[in-house]
XYZ file of C-alpha atoms in Angstrom:
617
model
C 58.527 72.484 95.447
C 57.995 74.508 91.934
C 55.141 71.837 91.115
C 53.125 72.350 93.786
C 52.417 76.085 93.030
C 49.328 76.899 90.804
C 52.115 79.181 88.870
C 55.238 77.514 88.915
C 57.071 78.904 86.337
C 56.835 82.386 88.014
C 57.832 80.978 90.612
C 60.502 78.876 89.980
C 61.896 82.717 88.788
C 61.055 84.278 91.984
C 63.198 81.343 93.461
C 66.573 81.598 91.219
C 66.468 85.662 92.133
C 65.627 85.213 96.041
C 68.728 82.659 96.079
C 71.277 84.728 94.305
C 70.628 88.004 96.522
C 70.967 85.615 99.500
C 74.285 84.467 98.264
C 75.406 88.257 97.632
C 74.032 88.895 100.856
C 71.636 92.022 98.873
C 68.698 93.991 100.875
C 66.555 92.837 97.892
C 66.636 89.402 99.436
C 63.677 89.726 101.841
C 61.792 91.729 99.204
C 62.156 88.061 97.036
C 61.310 86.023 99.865
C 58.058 88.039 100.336
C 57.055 88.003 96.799
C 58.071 84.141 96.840
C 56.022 83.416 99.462
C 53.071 85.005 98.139
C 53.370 83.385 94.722
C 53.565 79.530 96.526
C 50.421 80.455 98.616
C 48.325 81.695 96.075
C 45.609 79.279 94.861
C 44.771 81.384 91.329
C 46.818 80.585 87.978
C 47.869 83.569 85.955
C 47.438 84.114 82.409
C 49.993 87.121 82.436
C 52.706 88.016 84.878
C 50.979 91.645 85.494
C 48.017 89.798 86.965
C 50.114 88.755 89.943
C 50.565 92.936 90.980
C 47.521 91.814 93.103
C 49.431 89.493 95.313
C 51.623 91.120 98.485
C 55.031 91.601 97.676
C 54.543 91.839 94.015
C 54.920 95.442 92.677
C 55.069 96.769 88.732
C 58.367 96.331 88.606
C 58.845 93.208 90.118
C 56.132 91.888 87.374
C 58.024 93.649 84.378
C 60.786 91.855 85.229
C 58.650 88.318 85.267
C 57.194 89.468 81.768
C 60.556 90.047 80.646
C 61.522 86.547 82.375
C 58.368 85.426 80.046
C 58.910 86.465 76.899
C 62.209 85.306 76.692
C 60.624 81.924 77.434
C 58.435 81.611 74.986
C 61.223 82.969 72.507
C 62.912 80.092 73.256
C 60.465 77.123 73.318
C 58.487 79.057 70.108
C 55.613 79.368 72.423
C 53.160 82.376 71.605
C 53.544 85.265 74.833
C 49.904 85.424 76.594
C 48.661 89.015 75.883
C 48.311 91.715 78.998
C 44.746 91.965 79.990
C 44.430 95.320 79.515
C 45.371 95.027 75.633
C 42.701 91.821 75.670
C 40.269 93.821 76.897
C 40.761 97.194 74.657
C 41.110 94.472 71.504
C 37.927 92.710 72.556
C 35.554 95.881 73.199
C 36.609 97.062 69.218
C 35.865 93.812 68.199
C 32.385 94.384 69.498
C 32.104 97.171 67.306
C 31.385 99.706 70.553
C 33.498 103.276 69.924
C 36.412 104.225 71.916
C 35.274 107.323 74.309
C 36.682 110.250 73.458
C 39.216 111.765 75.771
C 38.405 115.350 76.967
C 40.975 117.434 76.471
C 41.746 119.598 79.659
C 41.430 123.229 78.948
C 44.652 125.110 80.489
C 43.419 127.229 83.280
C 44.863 130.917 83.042
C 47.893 131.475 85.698
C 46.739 133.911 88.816
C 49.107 134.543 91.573
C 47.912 134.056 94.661
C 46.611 137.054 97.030
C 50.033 138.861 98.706
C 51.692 136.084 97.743
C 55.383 136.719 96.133
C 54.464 136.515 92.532
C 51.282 138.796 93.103
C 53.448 141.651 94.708
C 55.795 141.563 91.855
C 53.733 141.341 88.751
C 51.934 144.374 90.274
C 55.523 146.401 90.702
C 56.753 145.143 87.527
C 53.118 146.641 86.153
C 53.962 150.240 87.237
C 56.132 150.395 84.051
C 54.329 151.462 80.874
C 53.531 148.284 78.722
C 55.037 149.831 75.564
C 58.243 150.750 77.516
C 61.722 148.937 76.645
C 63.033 150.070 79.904
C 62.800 147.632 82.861
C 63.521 147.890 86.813
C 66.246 146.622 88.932
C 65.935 144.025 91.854
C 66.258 146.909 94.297
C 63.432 148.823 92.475
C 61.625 145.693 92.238
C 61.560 145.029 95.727
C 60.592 148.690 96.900
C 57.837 148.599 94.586
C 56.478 145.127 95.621
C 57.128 144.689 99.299
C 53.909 146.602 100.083
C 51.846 144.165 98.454
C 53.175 141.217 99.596
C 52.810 139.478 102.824
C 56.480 138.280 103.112
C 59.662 139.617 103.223
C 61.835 139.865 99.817
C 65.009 140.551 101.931
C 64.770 138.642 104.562
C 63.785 134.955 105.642
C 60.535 134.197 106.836
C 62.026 131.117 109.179
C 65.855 132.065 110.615
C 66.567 128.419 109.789
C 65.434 128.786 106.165
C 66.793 130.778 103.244
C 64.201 131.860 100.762
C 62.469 134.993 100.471
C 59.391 136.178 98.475
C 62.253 137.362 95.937
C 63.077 133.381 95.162
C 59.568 133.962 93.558
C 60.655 135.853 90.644
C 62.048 132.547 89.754
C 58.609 130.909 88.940
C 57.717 134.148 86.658
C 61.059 133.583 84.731
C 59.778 129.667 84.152
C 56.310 130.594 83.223
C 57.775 133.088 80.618
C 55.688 135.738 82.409
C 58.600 137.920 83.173
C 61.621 138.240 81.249
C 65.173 139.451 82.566
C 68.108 141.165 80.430
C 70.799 143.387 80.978
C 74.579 142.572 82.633
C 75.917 142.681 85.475
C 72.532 145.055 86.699
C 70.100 142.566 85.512
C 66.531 144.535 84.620
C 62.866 143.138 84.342
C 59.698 143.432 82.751
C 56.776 141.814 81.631
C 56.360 139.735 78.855
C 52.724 139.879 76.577
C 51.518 137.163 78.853
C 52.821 138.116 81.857
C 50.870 141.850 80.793
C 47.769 139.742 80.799
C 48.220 138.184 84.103
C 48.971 142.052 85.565
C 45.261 143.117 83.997
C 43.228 140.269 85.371
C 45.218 141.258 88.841
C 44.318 145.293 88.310
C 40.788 144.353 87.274
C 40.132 143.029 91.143
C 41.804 146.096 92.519
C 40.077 149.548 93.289
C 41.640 152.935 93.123
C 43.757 152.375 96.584
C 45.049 149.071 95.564
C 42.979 147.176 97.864
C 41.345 143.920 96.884
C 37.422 143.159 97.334
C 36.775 139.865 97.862
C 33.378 138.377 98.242
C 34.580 134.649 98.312
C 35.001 132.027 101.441
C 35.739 134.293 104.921
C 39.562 133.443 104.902
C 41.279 136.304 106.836
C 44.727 137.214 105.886
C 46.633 137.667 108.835
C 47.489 140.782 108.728
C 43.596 141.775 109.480
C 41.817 141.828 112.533
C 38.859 139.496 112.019
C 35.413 139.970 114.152
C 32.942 136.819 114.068
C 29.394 136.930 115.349
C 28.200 133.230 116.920
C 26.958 132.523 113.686
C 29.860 131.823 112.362
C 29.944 135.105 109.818
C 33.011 136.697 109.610
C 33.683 140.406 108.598
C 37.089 141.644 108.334
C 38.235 144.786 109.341
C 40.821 146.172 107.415
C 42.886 148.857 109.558
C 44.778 150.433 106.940
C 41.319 151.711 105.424
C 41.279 155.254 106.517
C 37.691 156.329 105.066
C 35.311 158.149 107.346
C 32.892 154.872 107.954
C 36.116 152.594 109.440
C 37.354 155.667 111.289
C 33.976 154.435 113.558
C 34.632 150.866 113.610
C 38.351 151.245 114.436
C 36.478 151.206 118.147
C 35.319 147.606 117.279
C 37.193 144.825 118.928
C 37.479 141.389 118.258
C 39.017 140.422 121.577
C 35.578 139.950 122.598
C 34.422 136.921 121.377
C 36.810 134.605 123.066
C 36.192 136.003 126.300
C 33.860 133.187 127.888
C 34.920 132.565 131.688
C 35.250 136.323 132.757
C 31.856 137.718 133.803
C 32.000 141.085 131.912
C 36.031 141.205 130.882
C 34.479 143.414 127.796
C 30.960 145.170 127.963
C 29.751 145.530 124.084
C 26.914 144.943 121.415
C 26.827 144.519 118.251
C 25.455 147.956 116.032
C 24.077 147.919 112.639
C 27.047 147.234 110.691
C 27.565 143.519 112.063
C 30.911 144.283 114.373
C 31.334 144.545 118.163
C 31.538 147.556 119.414
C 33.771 147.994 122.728
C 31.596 150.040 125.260
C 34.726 149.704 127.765
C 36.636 152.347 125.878
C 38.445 155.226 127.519
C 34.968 157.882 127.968
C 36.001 159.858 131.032
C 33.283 159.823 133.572
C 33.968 163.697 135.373
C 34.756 166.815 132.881
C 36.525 167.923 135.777
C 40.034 167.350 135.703
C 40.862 165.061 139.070
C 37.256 163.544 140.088
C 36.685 161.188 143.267
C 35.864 158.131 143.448
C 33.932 156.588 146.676
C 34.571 152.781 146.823
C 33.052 150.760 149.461
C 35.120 148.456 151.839
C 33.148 145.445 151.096
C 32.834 144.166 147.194
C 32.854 140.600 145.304
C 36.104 139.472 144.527
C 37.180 136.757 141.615
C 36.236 133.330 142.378
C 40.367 131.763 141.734
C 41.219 134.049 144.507
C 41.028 133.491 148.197
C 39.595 136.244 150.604
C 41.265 137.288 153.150
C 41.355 140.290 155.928
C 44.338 141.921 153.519
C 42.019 141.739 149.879
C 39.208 143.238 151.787
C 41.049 146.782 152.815
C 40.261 148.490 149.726
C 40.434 152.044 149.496
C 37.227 153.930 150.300
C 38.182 156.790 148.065
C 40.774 158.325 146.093
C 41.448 161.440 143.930
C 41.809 160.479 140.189
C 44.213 162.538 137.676
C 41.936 163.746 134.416
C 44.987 162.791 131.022
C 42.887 164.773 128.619
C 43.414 164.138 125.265
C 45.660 165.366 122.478
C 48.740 165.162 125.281
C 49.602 162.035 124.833
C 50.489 159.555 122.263
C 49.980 155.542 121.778
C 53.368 154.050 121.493
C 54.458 150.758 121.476
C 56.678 148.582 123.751
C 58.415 145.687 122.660
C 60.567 143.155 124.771
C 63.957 143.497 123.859
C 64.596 140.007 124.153
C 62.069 139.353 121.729
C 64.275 139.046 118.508
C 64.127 137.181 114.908
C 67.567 135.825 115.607
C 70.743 136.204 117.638
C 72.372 137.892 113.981
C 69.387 139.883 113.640
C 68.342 141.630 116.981
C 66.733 144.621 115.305
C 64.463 142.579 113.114
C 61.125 143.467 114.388
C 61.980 147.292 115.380
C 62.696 147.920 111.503
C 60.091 145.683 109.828
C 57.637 148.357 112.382
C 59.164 151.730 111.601
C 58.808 150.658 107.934
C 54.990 150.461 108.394
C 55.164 154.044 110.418
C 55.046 152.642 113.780
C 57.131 154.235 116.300
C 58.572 151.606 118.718
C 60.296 151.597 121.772
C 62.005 148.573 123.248
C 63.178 147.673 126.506
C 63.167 144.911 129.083
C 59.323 143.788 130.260
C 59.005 142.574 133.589
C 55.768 140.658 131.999
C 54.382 140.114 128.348
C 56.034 140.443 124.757
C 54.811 143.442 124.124
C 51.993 146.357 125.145
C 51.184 150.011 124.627
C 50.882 152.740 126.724
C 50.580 156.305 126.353
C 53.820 158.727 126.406
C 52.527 161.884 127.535
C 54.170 164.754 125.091
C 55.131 167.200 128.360
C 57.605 165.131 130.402
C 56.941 166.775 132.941
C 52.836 166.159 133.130
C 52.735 163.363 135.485
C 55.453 164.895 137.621
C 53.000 167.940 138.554
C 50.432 165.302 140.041
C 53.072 163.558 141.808
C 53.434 160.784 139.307
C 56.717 159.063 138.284
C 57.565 159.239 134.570
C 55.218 160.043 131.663
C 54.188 156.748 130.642
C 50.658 155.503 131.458
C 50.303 152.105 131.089
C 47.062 150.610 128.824
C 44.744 147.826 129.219
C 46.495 145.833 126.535
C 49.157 143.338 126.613
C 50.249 140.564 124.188
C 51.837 137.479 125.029
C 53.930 135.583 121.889
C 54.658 131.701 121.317
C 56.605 130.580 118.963
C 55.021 126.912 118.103
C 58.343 125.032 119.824
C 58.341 127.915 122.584
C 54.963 127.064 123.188
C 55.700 123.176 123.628
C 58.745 123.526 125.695
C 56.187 126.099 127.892
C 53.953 123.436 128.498
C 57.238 120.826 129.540
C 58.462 122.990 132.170
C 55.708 124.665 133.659
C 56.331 127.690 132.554
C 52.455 127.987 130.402
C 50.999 128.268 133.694
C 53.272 130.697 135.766
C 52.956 133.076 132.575
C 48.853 132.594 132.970
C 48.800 132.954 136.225
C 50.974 136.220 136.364
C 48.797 138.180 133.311
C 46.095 137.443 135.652
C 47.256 139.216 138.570
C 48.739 141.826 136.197
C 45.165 143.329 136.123
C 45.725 144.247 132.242
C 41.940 143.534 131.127
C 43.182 142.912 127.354
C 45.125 139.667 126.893
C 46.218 138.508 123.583
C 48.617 135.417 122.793
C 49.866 135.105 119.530
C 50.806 131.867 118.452
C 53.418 131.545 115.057
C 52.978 128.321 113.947
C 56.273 127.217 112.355
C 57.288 123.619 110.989
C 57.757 120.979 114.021
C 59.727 117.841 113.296
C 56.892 114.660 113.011
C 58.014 113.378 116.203
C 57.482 116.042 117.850
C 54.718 117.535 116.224
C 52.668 114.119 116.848
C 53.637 113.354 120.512
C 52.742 117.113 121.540
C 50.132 117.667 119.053
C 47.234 117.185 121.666
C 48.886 118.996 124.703
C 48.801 122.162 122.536
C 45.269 122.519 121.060
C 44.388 121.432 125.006
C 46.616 124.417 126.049
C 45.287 126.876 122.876
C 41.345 125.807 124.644
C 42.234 126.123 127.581
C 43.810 129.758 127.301
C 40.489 130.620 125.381
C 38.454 129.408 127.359
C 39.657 128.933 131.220
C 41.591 131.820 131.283
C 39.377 134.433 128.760
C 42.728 135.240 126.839
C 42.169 136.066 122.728
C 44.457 133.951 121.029
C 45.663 134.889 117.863
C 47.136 132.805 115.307
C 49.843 133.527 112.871
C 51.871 131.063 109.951
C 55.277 133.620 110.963
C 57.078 136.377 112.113
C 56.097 138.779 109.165
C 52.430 138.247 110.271
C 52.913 138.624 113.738
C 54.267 141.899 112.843
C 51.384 143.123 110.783
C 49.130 141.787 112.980
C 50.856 144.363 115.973
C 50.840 147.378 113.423
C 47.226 146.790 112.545
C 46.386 147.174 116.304
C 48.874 150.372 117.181
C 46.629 151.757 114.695
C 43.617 150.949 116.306
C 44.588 151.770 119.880
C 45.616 155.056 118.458
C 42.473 155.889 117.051
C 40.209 154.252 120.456
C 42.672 156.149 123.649
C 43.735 159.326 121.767
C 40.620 161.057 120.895
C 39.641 160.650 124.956
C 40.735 161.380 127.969
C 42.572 158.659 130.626
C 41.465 158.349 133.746
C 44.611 157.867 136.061
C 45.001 155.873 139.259
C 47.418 157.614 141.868
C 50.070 155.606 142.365
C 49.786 156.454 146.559
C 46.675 154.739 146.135
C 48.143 151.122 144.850
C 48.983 148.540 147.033
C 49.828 144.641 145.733
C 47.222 143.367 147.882
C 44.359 145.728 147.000
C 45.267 146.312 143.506
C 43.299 143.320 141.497
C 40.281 144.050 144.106
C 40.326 147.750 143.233
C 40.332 147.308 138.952
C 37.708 144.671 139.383
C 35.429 146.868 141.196
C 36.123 149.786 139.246
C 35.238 147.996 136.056
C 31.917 146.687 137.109
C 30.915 150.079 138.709
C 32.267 151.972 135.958
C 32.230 150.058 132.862
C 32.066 152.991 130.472
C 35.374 154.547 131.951
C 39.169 153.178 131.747
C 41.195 154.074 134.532
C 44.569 153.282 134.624
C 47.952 153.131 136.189
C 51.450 154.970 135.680
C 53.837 152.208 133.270
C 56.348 152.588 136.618
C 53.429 151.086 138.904
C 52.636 148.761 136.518
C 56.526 147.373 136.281
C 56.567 147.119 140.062
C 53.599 145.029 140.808
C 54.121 142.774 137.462
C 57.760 142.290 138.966
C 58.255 138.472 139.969
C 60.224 139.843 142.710
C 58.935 143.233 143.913
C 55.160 142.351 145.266
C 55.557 139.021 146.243
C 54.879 138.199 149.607
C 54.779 134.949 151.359
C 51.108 133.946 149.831
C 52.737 134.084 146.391
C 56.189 132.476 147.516
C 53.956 129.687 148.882
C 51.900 129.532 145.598
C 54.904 129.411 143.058
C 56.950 126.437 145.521
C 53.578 124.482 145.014
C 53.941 125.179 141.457
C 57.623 124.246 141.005
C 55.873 120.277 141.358
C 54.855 118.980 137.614
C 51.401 118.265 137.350
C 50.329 121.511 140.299
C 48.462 124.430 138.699
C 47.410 127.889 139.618
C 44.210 126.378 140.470
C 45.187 123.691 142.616
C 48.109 125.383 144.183
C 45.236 127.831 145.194
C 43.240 125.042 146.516
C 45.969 124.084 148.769
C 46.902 127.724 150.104
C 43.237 128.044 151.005
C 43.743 125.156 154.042
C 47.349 125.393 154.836
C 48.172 129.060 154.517
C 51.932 129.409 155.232
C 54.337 126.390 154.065
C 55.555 126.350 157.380
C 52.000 125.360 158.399
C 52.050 122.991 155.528
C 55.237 121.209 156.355
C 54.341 120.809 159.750
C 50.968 119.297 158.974
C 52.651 116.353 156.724
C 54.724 115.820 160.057
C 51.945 115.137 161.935
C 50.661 112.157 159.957
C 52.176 108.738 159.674
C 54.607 107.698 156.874
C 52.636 105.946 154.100
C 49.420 106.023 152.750
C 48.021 108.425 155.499
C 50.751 111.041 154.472
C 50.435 110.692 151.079
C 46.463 111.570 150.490
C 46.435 113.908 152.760
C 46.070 116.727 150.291
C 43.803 114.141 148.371
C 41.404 114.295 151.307
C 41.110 118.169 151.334
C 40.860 119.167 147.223
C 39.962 115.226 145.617
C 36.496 115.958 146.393
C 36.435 118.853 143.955
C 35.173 119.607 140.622
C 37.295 120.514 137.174
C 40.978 121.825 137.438
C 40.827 121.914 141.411
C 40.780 118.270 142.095
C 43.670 116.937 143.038
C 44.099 113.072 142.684
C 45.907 110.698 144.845
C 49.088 110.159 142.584
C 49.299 114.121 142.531
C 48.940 113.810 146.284
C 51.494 111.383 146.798
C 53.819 113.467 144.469
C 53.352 116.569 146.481
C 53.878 114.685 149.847
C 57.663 113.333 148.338
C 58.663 116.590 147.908
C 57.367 118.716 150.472
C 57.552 115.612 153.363
């Protein structure tokens, strides 16, 4: 069998090894039997065992082993051992007389942290000291020192399920002898010579108030808003900045650019500086302080939503309540069920009071979290026969956790969310995604079903979505905007909706007119009203029952549950309509024969057809 093999020595080798792992019944057995195989097949005799790493099955050390195998052969018989061809070749070119190339010796780049990374924030605490000073600074000084400059936490985990912090960090200064520790038990550091060099390249970049310039490729951290033209230039605006010139662009948004299927969600242009500028900020329309507002019966309502002899009684006019400004503050509202972990409930509340934002939290009939304005008499509201002395604002955000987000999707819940915000009437949308680790399984099997959900809240629904790499970011990312709702509502007055004037039915009507005959105002609603027609319970009435029961079926959106509603208008009527037809194939498209004739997300197909008619038959 050895014989008939161009190199039968190698593989008579191969052979003895395959048969005793087979005997000792070893895993390595198949790995023999490939490279067996592949040595009798191949046609080509080799000179030196390390030629055959070209065959399948053979690796390096599978062919060390055969040159071992070799040598000892030839050791034996007094045979000379065939030379490697790499040696042959290197011995033949200096016969030839033709120079070895010189090898380039790789200069060692100079070590720079990166940008808010761990390292960065702690060589620039550790820099406060005086270079010539033989004190040092504890880990507790350490950390206060550096946890401003970095965008992680040095105290607490990034992930729940993880266990590092930015502190782990100091570990990679220790090994790069750019930091040196001494001192027991209360361990102290400081900066070694090069670690001193590393802090003055870092304070070279920096300008008086410690922030960084950077010129380079537009890669936002995340805890700035970013604004991009259509050009695909991106400026950054950094709200911590409190000079006079960003005091004026604090009114910028950058909620605006994602906003492609509303007709005029935000009215703005761009001014001389390159940003948007919001012209649907809070500019009272009356000096007075209550102004009326004449609103015609008739007026064009959203195209998802059905007309109907209810939508069209809008109020002709109403008085308005003037909030003028400096008597009231922006606060924000955070879920309380929104938490870091079950251990660690008060997570988010601290992380925000440590950047100066005042938060309250509390349960939210709808969203993660929003802002309204507290009104500094408690009593304010009360005189205009208001409830409370919150006003709600036209801003709401919406958080997904990367697995939240996927298990949204599974159970429906994506779309009830979407199609709640947008009878919520908030005008301001944002949905912040944290994308943590998946496992590969899961990360490849759902992979497309979220960017199609991430496009499809950009684009369908006119919702900003914001991305973030963790909970630290999402954080900074909601400080960054307290600051600039702050600086956009509290300068200016509100305009306030009476609450006698509100009705579930004429609410999203009324806003939508409002807003396209009064784009340069903001009127808004008590936080009470607002919490009683977000409710899933309080303003339903049998239209929305009927909606959500058409939802409840896998596969039925908000667009062609609304599709559905728009023929049979009570389920009652829709039951009784499936009794009417035949069992089989007649029952089963009849909602095919009403909405398959329609274009994008309203179609509905004949398998979703026959799906509906199982349940509801």
């Amino acid at each position: 069998m050895a014989s008939e093999c161009a190199n039968p020595l190698l593989l008579g080798w191969l052979k003895e090894w395959f048969d005793v792992a087979r005997e000792r019944n070893s895993k390595g057995a198949a790995i023999y039997k490939k490279a067996y195989d592949s040595m009798k097949a191949c046609p080509v005799v080799f000179n030196h065992p390390t030629e055959a790493q070209q065959l399948h099955g053979l690796g390096p050390k599978l062919c060390d082993r055969l040159t071992e195998k070799l040598k000892a052969h030839c050791d034996e018989n007094g045979l000379p051992m065939p030379e490697a061809p790499h040696k042959a070749r290197k011995r033949q070119s200096q016969h030839d007389g033709d120079p070895a190339p010189a090898k380039k010796t790789r200069k060692a780049k100079p070590y720079i942290p990166t940008l808010r990374s761990g390292p960065y924030a702690l060589v620039l605490a550790l820099s406060t000291l005086s270079e010539n000073s033989s004190n040092g600074l504890s880990k507790t000084q350490v950390i206060e020192l550096a946890q401003p400059d970095c965008d992680s936490s040095f105290t607490a985990p990034s992930d729940p399920t993880k266990f590092y912090t930015a502190w782990n960090s100091m570990k990679i200064l220790l090994d790069k002898d750019l930091v040196y520790e001494r001192g027991r038990p209360l361990r102290k550091y400081a900066l070694t010579e090069e670690g001193w060099e590393v802090a003055k390249r870092i304070n070279g970049t920096l300008t008086s108030d410690r922030k960084v310039v950077n010129d380079g490729p537009a890669t936002e951290p995340s805890d700035k808003v970013s604004l991009q033209k259509d050009d695909g230039f991106r400026r950054v605006l950094d709200l911590e900045d409190k000079s006079e010139e960003d005091e004026e662009r604090l009114e910028h948004s950058s909620l605006s650019r994602n906003r492609l299927a509303r007709p005029k969600p935000v009215h703005c242009r761009q001014n001389d500086d390159g940003f948007l500028e919001l012209l649907s900020s809070p500019v009272a329309s009356k000096p007075a302080g209550q102004g009326k507002f004449d609103t015609p019966a008739s007026h064009k309502q959203q195209p998802s939503e059905p007309k109907s002899a209810i939508d069209t009684a809008v109020p002709t006019s109403f008085e308005s309540v003037r909030i003028p400004p400096g008597t009231f503050t922006v606060q924000l509202v955070i879920d309380n069920r929104e938490v870091r972990a079950k251990t660690d409930r008060d997570y988010i509340q601290e992380e925000l009071s440590k950047k100066g934002i005042p938060t309250s939290v509390r349960a939210l009939g709808l969203g993660d979290a929003l802002w309204i304005a507290k009104c500094k008499d408690p009593h304010l509201l009360s005189r205009h026969g208001e409830e409370g002395d919150e006003i709600m604002l036209d801003w709401i955000v919406e958080r997904k956790r990367l697995d939240d987000l996927v298990g949204s999707i599974k159970d429906g819940r994506f779309h009830e969310q979407k199609f709640r915000l947008a009878k919520s009437g908030v005008k301001n949308v944002v949905y912040v995604i944290e994308e943590i680790s998946l496992s590969t399984e899961i990360a490849t099997k759902y992979h497309e079903a979220v960017e199609s959900a991430i496009a499809s809240t950009q684009v369908v629904n006119g919702y900003f979505v914001k991305k973030t790499q963790k909970l630290d970011d999402t954080i900074r990312y909601l400080a960054r905007m307290t600051v600039l709702l702050k600086n956009l509502y509290e300068p200016k007055p509100l305009i306030l909706i009476p609450s006698s004037t509100l009705h579930p039915q004429t609410y999203l009507p009324l806003m939508n007119h409002l807003r396209t005959t009064q784009p340069l105002a903001s009127h808004n609603i008590t936080f009470p009203s607002f919490s009683s027609l977000a409710s899933k319970s309080d303003s339903l009435n049998l239209r929305d029952v009927f909606l959500k029961m058409l939802m409840c079926t896998r596969g039925v959106t908000g667009e062609k549950a609304l599709e559905i509603q728009r023929t049979w208008k009570t389920p009652r009527e829709f039951i009784a309509a499936l009794a009417e037809r035949p069992e089989g194939k007649s029952r089963e498209e009849m909602v095919f024969e009403v909405a398959g004739g329609k274009v994008g997300r309203r179609k509905i197909g004949k398998a979703l057809s026959g799906k509906i008619a199982d349940v509801w038959a």
